mmCIF file of C-alpha atoms in Angstrom:
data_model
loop_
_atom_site.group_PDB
_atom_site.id
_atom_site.type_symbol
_atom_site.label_atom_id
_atom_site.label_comp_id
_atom_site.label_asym_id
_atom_site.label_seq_id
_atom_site.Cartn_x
_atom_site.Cartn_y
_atom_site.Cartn_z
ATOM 1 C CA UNK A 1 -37.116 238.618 48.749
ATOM 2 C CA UNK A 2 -38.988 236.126 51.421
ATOM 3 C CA UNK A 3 -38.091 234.020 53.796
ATOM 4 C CA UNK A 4 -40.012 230.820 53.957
ATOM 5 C CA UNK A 5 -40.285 228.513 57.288
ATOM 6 C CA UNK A 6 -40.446 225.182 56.005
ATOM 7 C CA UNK A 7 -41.660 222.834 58.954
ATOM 8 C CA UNK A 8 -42.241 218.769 59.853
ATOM 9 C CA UNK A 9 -39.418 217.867 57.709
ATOM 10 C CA UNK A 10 -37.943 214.351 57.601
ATOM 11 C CA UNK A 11 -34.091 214.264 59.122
ATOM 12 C CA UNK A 12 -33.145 212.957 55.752
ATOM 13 C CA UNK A 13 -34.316 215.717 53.637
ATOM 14 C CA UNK A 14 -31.590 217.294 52.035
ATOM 15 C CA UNK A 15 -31.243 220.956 50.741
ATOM 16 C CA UNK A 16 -31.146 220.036 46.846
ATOM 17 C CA UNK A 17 -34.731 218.748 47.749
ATOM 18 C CA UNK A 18 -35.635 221.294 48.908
ATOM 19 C CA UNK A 19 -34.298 223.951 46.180
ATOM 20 C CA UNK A 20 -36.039 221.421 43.499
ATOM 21 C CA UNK A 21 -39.527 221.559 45.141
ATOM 22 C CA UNK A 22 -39.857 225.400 45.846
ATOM 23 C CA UNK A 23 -37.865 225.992 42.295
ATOM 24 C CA UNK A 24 -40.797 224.774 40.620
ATOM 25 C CA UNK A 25 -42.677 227.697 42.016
ATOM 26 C CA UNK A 26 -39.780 230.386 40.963
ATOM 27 C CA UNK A 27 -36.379 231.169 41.250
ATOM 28 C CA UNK A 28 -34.398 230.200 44.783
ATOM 29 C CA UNK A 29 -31.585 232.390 46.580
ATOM 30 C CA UNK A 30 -30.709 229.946 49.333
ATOM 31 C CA UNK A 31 -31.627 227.297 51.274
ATOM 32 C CA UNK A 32 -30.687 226.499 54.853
ATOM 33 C CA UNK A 33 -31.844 223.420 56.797
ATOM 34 C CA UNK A 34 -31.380 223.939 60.341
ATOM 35 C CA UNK A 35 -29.458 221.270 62.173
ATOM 36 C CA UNK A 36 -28.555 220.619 65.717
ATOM 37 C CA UNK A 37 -24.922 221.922 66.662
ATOM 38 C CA UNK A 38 -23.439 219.167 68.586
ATOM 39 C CA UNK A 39 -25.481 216.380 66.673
ATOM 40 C CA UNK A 40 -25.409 217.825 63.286
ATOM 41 C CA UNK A 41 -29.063 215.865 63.148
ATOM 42 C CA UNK A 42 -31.301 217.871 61.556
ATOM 43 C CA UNK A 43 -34.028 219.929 63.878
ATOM 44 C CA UNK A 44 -36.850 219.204 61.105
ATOM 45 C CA UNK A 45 -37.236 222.495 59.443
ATOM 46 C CA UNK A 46 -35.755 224.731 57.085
ATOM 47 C CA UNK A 47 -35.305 228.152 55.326
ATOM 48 C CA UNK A 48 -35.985 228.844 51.637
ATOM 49 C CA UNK A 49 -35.509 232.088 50.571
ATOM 50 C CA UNK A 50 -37.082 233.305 47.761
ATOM 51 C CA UNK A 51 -36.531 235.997 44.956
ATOM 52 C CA UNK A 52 -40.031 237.421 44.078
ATOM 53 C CA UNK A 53 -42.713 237.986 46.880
ATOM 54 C CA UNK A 54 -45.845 236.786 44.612
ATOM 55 C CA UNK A 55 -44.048 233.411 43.528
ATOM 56 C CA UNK A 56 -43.171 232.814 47.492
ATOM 57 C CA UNK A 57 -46.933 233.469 48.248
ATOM 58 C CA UNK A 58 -47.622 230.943 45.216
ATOM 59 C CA UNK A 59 -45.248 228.162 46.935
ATOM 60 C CA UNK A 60 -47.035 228.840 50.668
ATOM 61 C CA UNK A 61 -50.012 228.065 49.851
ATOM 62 C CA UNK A 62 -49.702 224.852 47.134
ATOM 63 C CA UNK A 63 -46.996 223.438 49.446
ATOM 64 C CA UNK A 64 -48.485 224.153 53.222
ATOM 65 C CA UNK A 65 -50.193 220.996 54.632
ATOM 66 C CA UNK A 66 -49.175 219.097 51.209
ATOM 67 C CA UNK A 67 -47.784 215.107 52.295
ATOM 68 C CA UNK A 68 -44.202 214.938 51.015
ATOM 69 C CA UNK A 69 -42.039 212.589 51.998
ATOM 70 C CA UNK A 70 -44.157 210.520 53.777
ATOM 71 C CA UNK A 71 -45.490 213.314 56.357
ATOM 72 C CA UNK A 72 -47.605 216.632 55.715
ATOM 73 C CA UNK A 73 -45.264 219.720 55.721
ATOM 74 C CA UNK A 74 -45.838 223.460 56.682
ATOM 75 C CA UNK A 75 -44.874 226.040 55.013
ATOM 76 C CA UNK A 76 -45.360 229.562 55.236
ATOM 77 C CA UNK A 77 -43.821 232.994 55.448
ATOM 78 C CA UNK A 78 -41.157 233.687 58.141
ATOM 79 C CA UNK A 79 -41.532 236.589 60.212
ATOM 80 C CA UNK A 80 -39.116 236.764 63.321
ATOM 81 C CA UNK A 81 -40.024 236.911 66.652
ATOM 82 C CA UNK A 82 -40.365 240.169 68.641
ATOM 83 C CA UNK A 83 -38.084 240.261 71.767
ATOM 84 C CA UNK A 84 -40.025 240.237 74.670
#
């Protein structure tokens, strides 16, 4: 499975969306859009995760940079960050 960072998101974009675009490149496990906790406003990006490896690679690099929505999105492959 991969986790996808999906960035520059509109505050209207809704999960559904989200599971629709990255569905066309293969099958979905979850999505989480990230949201402020005292707002509930969303921070502008998201989490896809998806089942195969090769299809997430697929959706990275068709979706990174693509316009959607009205404003170019990035995408790619979530890797945590290391604790200083």
């Amino acid at each position: 499975m991969t986790n996808v960072f999906v960035g520059n998101l509109a505050s209207n974009r809704t999960p559904d969306e989200l599971r629709a675009l990255f569905q066309t490149y293969g099958p979905v496990e979850g999505v989480k859009i990230m949201t402020d906790p005292e707002t509930r406003y969303s921070r502008g990006f998201a989490f896809v995760e998806m089942t195969y490896d090769l299809e997430a690679q697929k959706a990275i690099s068709h979706l990174n940079g693509m316009i959607l929505w009205g404003q170019p999105i990035r995408v790619e492959e979530y890797r945590p960050r290391l604790a200083a």
